[in-house]
Amino acid sequence: MNMLSNFSLFSTARVLVVEDALTLVTQYRIHLQTLGVASPVVASDVAEALTQLDLGPWDLALIDIGLPDGSGFEVMQRLLARWPECAVVVISGLESMDLAVQAAHAGALDFLQKPFQPERLIITLRNALQTASMSRQLKGWTTQKSDRFYGFIGRSEVMQSIYLTIQTIAKSHAPVFVYGESGAGKELAADAIHQTSERAQRPFVPVNCASIPLDLIESELFGHVRGAFTGAHADRDGAFVLADGGTLFLDEIAELDIQVQAKLLRVLQTGELRRLGDSRTKIVNVRVVCASHRDLHACVRNGTFREDLFYRLHVIPLTLPPLRERGQDILLLAHHFLKLYAKQEGKQLEGFTPEAQSVLLRHPWPGNVRELINTVRAVVALNSGDLVDLAMLPSRVKNEIDWATANPANKVSENDIRITPLAELERLEISRALNYFNKNILNASQALGIHPSTLHRKLKSMNFDSNRI
Ligand SMILES: Nc1ncnc2c1ncn2[C@@H]1O[C@H](COP(=O)(O)OP(=O)(O)OP(=O)(O)O)[C@@H](O)[C@H]1O
Ligand SMILES: [Mg+2]
């Protein structure tokens, strides 16, 4: 995001700083000013902070945990009780880490551990201000709820706030990091970000970092010139050049090789890239959107992802809720895809019986929207009639219902129940799917409701012996 848009976005933000170290207060003032916040209110201990609280509403509070007359934790609790929408960043020394974690659980948005780099501080402040400004907009948002937003279908509150967030961040050029379970719509979100932005007329280029072999990924991203390596028969532009002026979607970014991460960081820092084997550089203007099903913080901690790259990419996080948390959206989606596939297949199916609906609402949908789509598609292909009833739903979806209510004979005493570890169930189900589809990864992954690259990764991490499937 450029400075100008920061100024207009954050200039009205009301910021409270609770910190006793003067040098840090000065640092916060300077960085907040750079982001457009004119004058934060400063309190240097708990007592002063508590008297300032009432002067809110506050959009953002930076609270040090170790204060001379008590803990910043208390300030944070009182602040959030009074101003629940305030974004809180807690700051702690090593000795107060436990409290900082507690604060995060109690609703703090982020925490900074002293000592920290200025770059980390700026990113934290910018994210917090952005969140605060979005929750302000959300509060004042009175327009009609929409069932659709670009490729998305869904009218739940959680999805409304996703639509709003996408609209808000589309105006910025900052990188977006999309989180979400498999099949939750991460690629759809990246596409919607592109479509809503002023880059919409330029290309949207998706690259799946998990599915491209290591020796090809560099050339895929940055391109190569003829003769750069064996097999490079002609010059080729990479995804960065293809996406020039538009949006580059780096899917499964956590899987990117560490050497390639260094190159990517350089391109993002300088905006310049060099094709493999080329001596010239080229300037590109690309907005990057990334996604991963992994917790990237954990990848940074265990050393598989560069921290500097993480902070460069992790400017605006966007987390898609799992389908099971979207309530009636499940039925909205099921109806939509039922109609679509029934039309395609020339069938009459036009709805679900009440029992079938309650099964759909209770299923946890581990494969999210993709699993729902595939389930409906299979139901349409295999059945006819007006309504989809319980018998037409696959047992995978009905399982919990069959077990608990529909089939009392299945009830066993508590002592008889052998609980299977989820990992074992997953392994078993993957092995069944591969067996059934003759080891065809594409078909098996579709049936499992996951992306083929996700299945590849799982097989790798499980050390699957394909001869034993
Ligand atoms: N809210 C939605 N409304 C309609 N279709 C959706 C919705 N969310 C996802 N889909 C569809 O579900 C499928 C999976 O979505 P998508 O590929 O974006 O998920 P993903 O999070 O990127 O999955 P993966 O982690 O496996 O890469 C796609 O066909 C997409 O069009
Ligand atoms: Mg995806």
Coordinates of C-alpha atoms and ligand atoms in Angstrom, one line a residue:
M1 CA 0.0 0.0 0.0
N2 CA 1.4 3.4 -0.8
M3 CA 1.7 6.2 1.7
L4 CA -1.0 8.3 0.2
S5 CA -3.7 5.8 0.7
N6 CA -2.4 5.2 4.3
F7 CA -2.9 8.8 5.0
S8 CA -6.5 8.9 4.0
L9 CA -7.2 5.6 5.6
F10 CA -5.6 6.1 9.0
S11 CA -5.6 9.8 9.6
T12 CA -8.7 9.7 11.7
A13 CA -7.7 6.6 13.8
R14 CA -7.7 7.2 17.5
V15 CA -4.6 5.5 19.0
L16 CA -3.7 4.9 22.7
V17 CA -0.1 4.0 23.6
V18 CA 0.5 2.6 27.1
E19 CA 4.3 2.4 27.6
D20 CA 6.7 3.6 30.2
A21 CA 9.9 3.6 28.2
L22 CA 10.3 7.0 26.6
T23 CA 12.5 5.8 23.7
L24 CA 9.9 3.3 22.6
V25 CA 7.1 6.0 22.9
T26 CA 9.2 8.1 20.5
Q27 CA 9.6 5.2 18.1
Y28 CA 5.9 4.5 18.1
R29 CA 5.1 8.2 17.5
I30 CA 7.4 8.3 14.5
H31 CA 6.1 5.2 12.9
L32 CA 2.5 6.0 13.6
Q33 CA 3.1 9.4 12.0
T34 CA 4.6 7.8 8.9
L35 CA 1.3 5.8 8.7
G36 CA -0.7 9.0 8.9
V37 CA -1.8 8.9 12.6
A38 CA -1.3 12.4 13.8
S39 CA -1.1 12.3 17.6
P40 CA -1.5 9.2 19.7
V41 CA -2.5 9.6 23.3
V42 CA 0.2 8.3 25.6
A43 CA -0.1 6.8 29.1
S44 CA 2.9 5.7 31.0
D45 CA 1.4 3.4 33.7
V46 CA -1.7 1.4 34.5
A47 CA -3.3 4.2 36.6
E48 CA -2.9 6.8 33.8
A49 CA -4.1 4.3 31.2
L50 CA -7.3 3.5 33.1
T51 CA -8.2 7.2 33.3
Q52 CA -7.5 7.7 29.6
L53 CA -9.8 4.7 28.7
D54 CA -13.0 6.6 29.1
L55 CA -11.9 9.1 26.5
G56 CA -12.4 6.6 23.7
P57 CA -13.6 5.2 21.4
W58 CA -10.2 3.8 20.6
D59 CA -9.3 2.2 17.2
L60 CA -5.9 0.9 18.2
A61 CA -4.1 0.4 21.5
L62 CA -0.4 -0.5 21.9
I63 CA 0.0 -1.8 25.4
D64 CA 3.2 -2.8 27.1
I65 CA 2.7 -5.7 29.5
G66 CA 5.4 -4.8 32.1
L67 CA 4.3 -1.4 33.5
P68 CA 5.7 0.3 36.7
D69 CA 2.5 0.0 38.7
G70 CA 1.1 -3.3 37.4
S71 CA 0.3 -5.3 34.3
G72 CA -0.7 -4.1 30.9
F73 CA -2.9 -7.2 30.8
E74 CA -5.4 -5.5 33.2
V75 CA -5.5 -2.4 31.0
M76 CA -6.2 -4.5 28.0
Q77 CA -9.0 -6.4 29.7
R78 CA -10.7 -3.1 30.8
L79 CA -10.2 -1.5 27.4
L80 CA -11.7 -4.4 25.5
A81 CA -14.6 -4.6 27.9
R82 CA -15.4 -1.0 27.3
W83 CA -14.4 -0.8 23.6
P84 CA -14.7 -4.3 22.1
E85 CA -13.9 -3.2 18.6
C86 CA -10.5 -1.7 19.5
A87 CA -7.5 -3.5 17.9
V88 CA -5.0 -4.3 20.6
V89 CA -1.3 -5.0 20.1
V90 CA 0.5 -6.1 23.3
I91 CA 4.2 -5.6 23.7
S92 CA 6.3 -7.7 26.0
G93 CA 9.8 -8.5 27.2
L94 CA 10.9 -12.1 27.2
E95 CA 10.0 -12.4 30.9
S96 CA 6.3 -11.6 30.2
M97 CA 5.8 -13.9 27.2
D98 CA 3.3 -16.0 29.1
L99 CA 1.2 -13.0 29.8
A100 CA 1.4 -11.9 26.2
V101 CA 0.1 -15.3 25.1
Q102 CA -2.7 -15.0 27.6
A103 CA -3.4 -11.5 26.2
A104 CA -3.7 -13.0 22.7
H105 CA -6.2 -15.5 24.0
A106 CA -8.1 -12.7 25.7
G107 CA -8.6 -10.9 22.4
A108 CA -5.3 -9.0 21.5
L109 CA -4.9 -8.8 17.8
D110 CA -1.1 -9.2 17.7
F111 CA 1.9 -9.1 20.0
L112 CA 5.4 -7.8 19.6
Q113 CA 8.3 -9.2 21.6
K114 CA 11.0 -6.8 22.6
P115 CA 13.5 -6.1 21.1
F116 CA 11.9 -5.9 17.7
Q117 CA 13.0 -4.6 14.3
P118 CA 11.5 -1.4 13.0
E119 CA 10.2 -3.3 9.9
R120 CA 8.3 -5.7 12.1
L121 CA 6.8 -2.8 14.1
I122 CA 5.6 -1.0 10.9
I123 CA 4.0 -4.1 9.6
T124 CA 2.3 -4.8 12.9
L125 CA 1.0 -1.2 13.1
R126 CA -0.2 -1.2 9.5
N127 CA -2.1 -4.5 9.9
A128 CA -3.7 -3.4 13.2
L129 CA -4.8 0.0 11.7
Q130 CA -6.1 -1.8 8.7
T131 CA -8.1 -4.2 10.8
A132 CA -9.4 -1.3 12.9
S133 CA -10.5 0.6 9.9
M134 CA -12.2 -2.4 8.4
S135 CA -14.1 -3.1 11.6
R136 CA -15.2 0.5 11.6
Q137 CA -16.5 0.2 8.0
L138 CA -18.2 -3.1 8.9
K139 CA -20.1 -1.4 11.7
G140 CA -21.3 1.3 9.4
W141 CA -22.1 -1.1 6.6
T142 CA -25.9 -1.1 6.2
T143 CA -26.3 -2.3 2.7
Q144 CA -28.3 -5.4 1.8
K145 CA -26.7 -8.7 2.4
S146 CA -25.6 -10.3 -0.8
D147 CA -25.9 -14.0 -1.7
R148 CA -23.2 -13.7 -4.4
F149 CA -19.8 -12.0 -4.6
Y150 CA -17.8 -12.7 -7.8
G151 CA -17.5 -16.5 -7.8
F152 CA -18.6 -16.8 -4.1
I153 CA -22.1 -18.0 -3.0
G154 CA -23.0 -17.4 0.6
R155 CA -25.0 -15.0 2.7
S156 CA -23.7 -15.9 6.2
E157 CA -22.3 -13.0 8.4
V158 CA -18.8 -14.5 8.1
M159 CA -18.9 -14.5 4.3
Q160 CA -20.4 -10.9 4.3
S161 CA -17.3 -9.7 6.2
I162 CA -15.1 -11.6 3.7
Y163 CA -16.8 -9.8 0.8
L164 CA -16.3 -6.5 2.5
T165 CA -12.7 -7.2 3.4
I166 CA -12.0 -8.1 -0.2
Q167 CA -13.6 -4.9 -1.5
T168 CA -11.5 -2.9 1.0
I169 CA -8.2 -4.5 0.3
A170 CA -8.7 -4.5 -3.5
K171 CA -7.9 -0.8 -3.5
S172 CA -4.5 -1.4 -2.1
H173 CA -1.5 -2.9 -3.9
A174 CA -0.2 -4.6 -0.8
P175 CA 0.3 -8.4 -0.8
V176 CA -2.5 -10.5 0.6
F177 CA -2.1 -13.8 2.3
V178 CA -5.2 -16.0 2.1
Y179 CA -5.6 -18.7 4.7
G180 CA -8.2 -21.4 4.8
E181 CA -8.7 -25.2 4.9
S182 CA -8.6 -27.2 1.7
G183 CA -11.5 -26.5 -0.6
A184 CA -12.6 -23.4 1.4
G185 CA -12.2 -21.1 -1.7
K186 CA -8.7 -19.6 -1.4
E187 CA -8.2 -19.5 -5.1
L188 CA -11.7 -18.0 -5.6
A189 CA -10.8 -15.3 -3.0
A190 CA -7.5 -14.5 -4.9
D191 CA -9.5 -14.2 -8.1
A192 CA -12.1 -11.9 -6.4
I193 CA -9.3 -9.7 -5.1
H194 CA -8.0 -9.4 -8.7
Q195 CA -11.5 -8.8 -10.2
T196 CA -12.4 -6.0 -7.7
S197 CA -9.0 -4.3 -8.2
E198 CA -8.0 -1.8 -10.8
R199 CA -5.8 -4.6 -12.2
A200 CA -8.9 -6.5 -13.4
Q201 CA -8.3 -5.8 -17.1
R202 CA -4.8 -7.3 -16.8
P203 CA -4.0 -11.0 -16.3
F204 CA -4.6 -13.1 -13.2
V205 CA -1.9 -15.8 -13.1
P206 CA -2.1 -18.6 -10.6
V207 CA 1.0 -20.7 -9.8
N208 CA 0.8 -23.8 -7.6
C209 CA 4.1 -24.0 -5.8
A210 CA 3.4 -27.5 -4.6
S211 CA 2.7 -29.1 -7.9
I212 CA 5.7 -27.8 -9.9
P213 CA 8.9 -29.9 -9.6
L214 CA 11.8 -28.1 -7.9
D215 CA 14.0 -27.9 -11.0
L216 CA 11.2 -26.1 -13.0
I217 CA 9.8 -23.7 -10.4
E218 CA 12.4 -21.0 -10.9
S219 CA 11.8 -20.9 -14.6
E220 CA 8.1 -21.1 -14.1
L221 CA 8.2 -18.0 -11.9
F222 CA 11.0 -15.9 -13.4
G223 CA 11.3 -17.4 -17.0
H224 CA 14.5 -18.4 -18.8
V225 CA 16.4 -17.7 -22.0
R226 CA 17.2 -20.3 -24.6
G227 CA 20.1 -22.6 -23.5
A228 CA 19.8 -21.6 -19.8
F229 CA 19.7 -25.3 -18.9
T230 CA 19.3 -28.6 -20.7
G231 CA 15.9 -28.6 -22.3
A232 CA 15.6 -24.8 -22.5
H233 CA 15.0 -24.8 -26.3
A234 CA 13.5 -21.3 -26.5
D235 CA 13.1 -18.1 -24.5
R236 CA 10.2 -18.3 -22.1
D237 CA 8.5 -15.7 -19.9
G238 CA 7.8 -16.6 -16.3
A239 CA 4.7 -16.0 -14.3
F240 CA 5.9 -12.7 -13.1
V241 CA 6.2 -11.3 -16.6
L242 CA 2.9 -12.9 -17.7
A243 CA 1.2 -11.2 -14.7
D244 CA 2.7 -7.8 -15.3
G245 CA 0.2 -5.1 -14.5
G246 CA -2.1 -7.8 -13.0
T247 CA -2.1 -10.3 -10.1
L248 CA 0.1 -13.2 -9.4
F249 CA -1.4 -15.9 -7.2
L250 CA 1.2 -18.0 -5.5
D251 CA -0.7 -21.0 -4.2
E252 CA 0.8 -23.3 -1.5
I253 CA 3.6 -20.8 -1.0
A254 CA 4.8 -22.7 2.1
E255 CA 6.1 -25.5 -0.2
L256 CA 8.4 -23.1 -2.1
D257 CA 12.1 -24.2 -1.9
I258 CA 14.2 -22.1 0.4
Q259 CA 16.6 -21.1 -2.4
V260 CA 13.7 -19.9 -4.6
Q261 CA 12.3 -18.0 -1.6
A262 CA 15.5 -15.9 -1.6
K263 CA 15.1 -15.1 -5.3
L264 CA 11.4 -14.2 -4.8
L265 CA 12.3 -11.9 -1.9
R266 CA 14.7 -10.1 -4.1
V267 CA 12.2 -9.6 -6.9
L268 CA 9.6 -8.3 -4.4
Q269 CA 12.1 -5.9 -2.8
T270 CA 13.4 -4.5 -6.1
G271 CA 10.5 -5.0 -8.5
E272 CA 13.2 -6.3 -10.9
L273 CA 13.7 -9.7 -12.2
R274 CA 16.2 -11.6 -14.3
R275 CA 15.2 -14.6 -16.4
L276 CA 17.4 -17.7 -15.9
G277 CA 20.5 -17.3 -18.0
D278 CA 19.7 -13.7 -18.9
S279 CA 22.1 -10.9 -18.1
R280 CA 19.4 -8.2 -18.4
T281 CA 16.9 -7.3 -15.8
K282 CA 13.2 -6.4 -16.3
I283 CA 10.9 -4.3 -14.2
V284 CA 7.6 -5.8 -13.3
N285 CA 4.5 -4.4 -11.6
V286 CA 2.7 -7.3 -10.0
R287 CA 0.4 -7.6 -7.1
V288 CA 1.1 -10.8 -5.2
V289 CA -1.6 -12.9 -3.5
C290 CA -0.5 -16.0 -1.6
A291 CA -2.2 -18.9 -0.1
S292 CA -1.3 -21.8 2.1
H293 CA -3.2 -24.4 4.1
R294 CA -0.2 -24.5 6.5
D295 CA 0.4 -22.2 9.5
L296 CA 3.2 -20.1 8.1
H297 CA 4.2 -18.8 11.5
A298 CA 5.1 -22.4 12.3
C299 CA 7.1 -22.8 9.1
V300 CA 9.1 -19.7 10.0
R301 CA 9.7 -21.1 13.5
N302 CA 10.9 -24.4 12.2
G303 CA 13.1 -22.8 9.6
T304 CA 11.4 -23.9 6.4
F305 CA 10.2 -20.4 5.5
R306 CA 12.3 -17.2 5.5
E307 CA 11.1 -14.8 8.1
D308 CA 11.9 -11.7 6.0
L309 CA 9.9 -13.1 3.1
F310 CA 7.1 -13.9 5.5
Y311 CA 6.8 -10.3 6.7
R312 CA 7.0 -9.0 3.1
L313 CA 4.1 -11.2 2.0
H314 CA 2.1 -11.2 5.2
V315 CA 0.9 -7.6 4.9
I316 CA -2.9 -8.3 4.7
P317 CA -4.1 -11.6 6.0
L318 CA -7.5 -12.9 4.9
T319 CA -8.8 -16.1 6.6
L320 CA -11.7 -18.0 4.9
P321 CA -13.9 -19.7 7.4
P322 CA -14.4 -23.5 7.0
L323 CA -17.8 -24.4 5.4
R324 CA -19.1 -26.0 8.7
E325 CA -19.0 -22.5 10.2
R326 CA -21.1 -20.9 7.5
G327 CA -24.5 -22.2 8.7
Q328 CA -27.3 -22.1 6.1
D329 CA -24.8 -21.3 3.4
I330 CA -24.3 -25.1 3.2
L331 CA -27.9 -25.4 1.9
L332 CA -27.6 -22.4 -0.3
L333 CA -24.6 -23.9 -2.0
A334 CA -26.1 -27.4 -2.1
H335 CA -29.2 -26.1 -3.9
H336 CA -27.2 -24.0 -6.3
F337 CA -25.1 -27.0 -7.4
L338 CA -28.0 -29.4 -7.4
K339 CA -29.8 -27.2 -9.9
L340 CA -26.7 -26.7 -12.0
Y341 CA -25.9 -30.4 -12.3
A342 CA -29.5 -31.5 -12.6
K343 CA -29.8 -29.2 -15.6
Q344 CA -26.6 -30.5 -17.1
E345 CA -27.7 -34.1 -16.7
G346 CA -31.3 -33.5 -17.7
K347 CA -32.6 -34.6 -14.3
Q348 CA -35.7 -33.4 -12.3
L349 CA -34.0 -33.2 -8.9
E350 CA -34.8 -29.8 -7.5
G351 CA -34.4 -29.9 -3.7
F352 CA -33.6 -31.9 -0.6
T353 CA -35.9 -33.6 1.9
P354 CA -35.8 -32.0 5.5
E355 CA -33.9 -35.1 6.7
A356 CA -31.3 -34.8 3.9
Q357 CA -31.0 -31.1 4.7
S358 CA -30.3 -31.7 8.4
V359 CA -27.6 -34.3 7.4
L360 CA -26.0 -31.7 5.1
L361 CA -26.0 -29.2 7.9
R362 CA -24.5 -31.6 10.5
H363 CA -21.7 -33.0 8.3
P364 CA -18.4 -31.4 9.2
W365 CA -17.3 -31.0 5.5
P366 CA -13.5 -31.5 6.0
G367 CA -13.1 -30.9 2.2
N368 CA -15.3 -27.8 2.5
V369 CA -17.0 -26.4 -0.6
R370 CA -15.1 -28.6 -3.0
E371 CA -16.4 -31.7 -1.0
L372 CA -19.9 -30.3 -1.1
I373 CA -19.8 -29.7 -4.9
N374 CA -18.4 -33.2 -5.5
T375 CA -21.0 -34.8 -3.2
V376 CA -23.9 -33.1 -5.0
R377 CA -22.5 -33.9 -8.4
A378 CA -22.3 -37.6 -7.5
V379 CA -25.8 -37.6 -6.1
V380 CA -27.2 -36.1 -9.3
A381 CA -25.3 -38.5 -11.5
L382 CA -26.5 -41.6 -9.6
N383 CA -30.1 -40.7 -8.8
S384 CA -33.4 -39.5 -10.2
G385 CA -36.7 -38.1 -8.8
D386 CA -37.8 -34.7 -7.4
L387 CA -36.0 -34.6 -4.1
V388 CA -32.7 -35.8 -2.7
D389 CA -33.5 -38.0 0.3
L390 CA -31.3 -39.6 3.0
A391 CA -30.8 -42.8 1.0
M392 CA -29.3 -40.9 -1.9
L393 CA -26.6 -39.2 0.3
P394 CA -23.2 -41.0 0.5
S395 CA -22.6 -42.8 3.8
R396 CA -19.5 -40.7 4.4
V397 CA -21.8 -37.7 4.8
K398 CA -24.5 -39.5 6.8
N399 CA -22.2 -41.4 9.1
E400 CA -22.8 -39.4 12.3
I401 CA -26.5 -39.5 11.8
D402 CA -26.6 -43.3 11.0
W403 CA -24.6 -44.0 14.1
A404 CA -26.4 -41.9 16.6
T405 CA -30.0 -41.8 15.5
A406 CA -31.0 -43.5 12.3
N407 CA -29.7 -46.9 13.3
P408 CA -30.2 -47.7 17.0
A409 CA -28.8 -51.2 16.5
N410 CA -25.4 -49.6 16.0
K411 CA -25.4 -48.3 19.6
V412 CA -22.8 -50.0 21.7
S413 CA -21.8 -49.6 25.3
E414 CA -19.1 -47.1 26.0
N415 CA -16.7 -49.8 26.8
D416 CA -17.0 -51.3 23.4
I417 CA -16.1 -48.2 21.5
R418 CA -12.7 -48.2 20.0
I419 CA -11.8 -44.7 19.0
T420 CA -9.7 -44.6 15.8
P421 CA -7.1 -41.9 15.7
L422 CA -8.0 -39.3 13.0
A423 CA -4.6 -39.8 11.3
E424 CA -5.4 -43.5 10.9
L425 CA -8.8 -42.8 9.5
E426 CA -7.3 -40.4 7.0
R427 CA -4.7 -42.9 5.9
L428 CA -7.3 -45.6 5.6
E429 CA -9.6 -43.4 3.5
I430 CA -6.8 -42.2 1.2
S431 CA -5.8 -45.8 0.7
R432 CA -9.4 -46.9 -0.1
A433 CA -9.8 -44.0 -2.6
L434 CA -6.5 -44.9 -4.4
N435 CA -7.4 -48.5 -4.5
Y436 CA -10.8 -47.8 -5.8
F437 CA -9.6 -45.5 -8.5
N438 CA -6.7 -47.7 -9.5
K439 CA -4.1 -45.2 -8.0
N440 CA -5.4 -42.4 -10.2
I441 CA -4.5 -39.4 -8.1
L442 CA -6.9 -37.0 -9.9
N443 CA -10.0 -39.2 -9.4
A444 CA -9.0 -40.2 -5.9
S445 CA -8.4 -36.5 -4.8
Q446 CA -11.7 -35.5 -6.3
A447 CA -13.5 -38.2 -4.4
L448 CA -11.7 -37.2 -1.2
G449 CA -12.7 -33.6 -1.8
I450 CA -9.1 -32.3 -1.8
H451 CA -6.8 -30.8 -4.4
P452 CA -4.5 -33.3 -6.2
S453 CA -1.4 -31.4 -4.9
T454 CA -2.8 -31.8 -1.3
L455 CA -3.1 -35.5 -1.9
H456 CA 0.4 -35.7 -3.3
R457 CA 1.7 -33.9 -0.2
K458 CA -0.2 -36.1 2.2
L459 CA 1.1 -39.2 0.5
K460 CA 4.6 -37.9 0.8
S461 CA 4.3 -36.9 4.4
M462 CA 2.7 -40.3 5.2
N463 CA 5.5 -42.2 3.4
F464 CA 2.9 -44.1 1.5
D465 CA 4.1 -47.3 0.0
S466 CA 2.1 -47.4 -3.3
N467 CA 2.7 -51.2 -3.6
R468 CA 0.9 -51.8 -0.3
I469 CA -2.2 -49.8 -1.2
Ligands
LIG1 N1 -18.4 -19.8 -1.5 C1 -18.3 -20.5 -2.7 N2 -19.3 -20.4 -3.6 C2 -19.2 -21.1 -4.7 N3 -18.2 -21.9 -5.1 C3 -17.2 -22.0 -4.2 C4 -17.2 -21.3 -3.0 N4 -16.0 -21.6 -2.3 C5 -15.4 -22.4 -3.1 N5 -16.0 -22.7 -4.3 C6 -15.7 -23.7 -5.3 O1 -15.1 -24.8 -4.6 C7 -14.0 -25.3 -5.3 C8 -12.8 -25.1 -4.4 O2 -12.4 -23.8 -4.2 P1 -10.9 -23.3 -4.3 O3 -10.1 -24.0 -5.3 O4 -10.9 -21.8 -4.4 O5 -10.4 -23.8 -2.8 P2 -9.0 -23.7 -2.2 O6 -9.2 -23.2 -0.8 O7 -8.0 -23.0 -3.1 O8 -8.6 -25.3 -2.1 P3 -7.2 -26.0 -2.0 O9 -6.7 -25.8 -0.6 O10 -7.5 -27.4 -2.2 O11 -6.3 -25.4 -3.0 C9 -13.8 -24.5 -6.6 O12 -14.5 -25.1 -7.6 C10 -14.6 -23.2 -6.2 O13 -15.1 -22.5 -7.4
MG2 MG -6.3 -23.8 -4.0

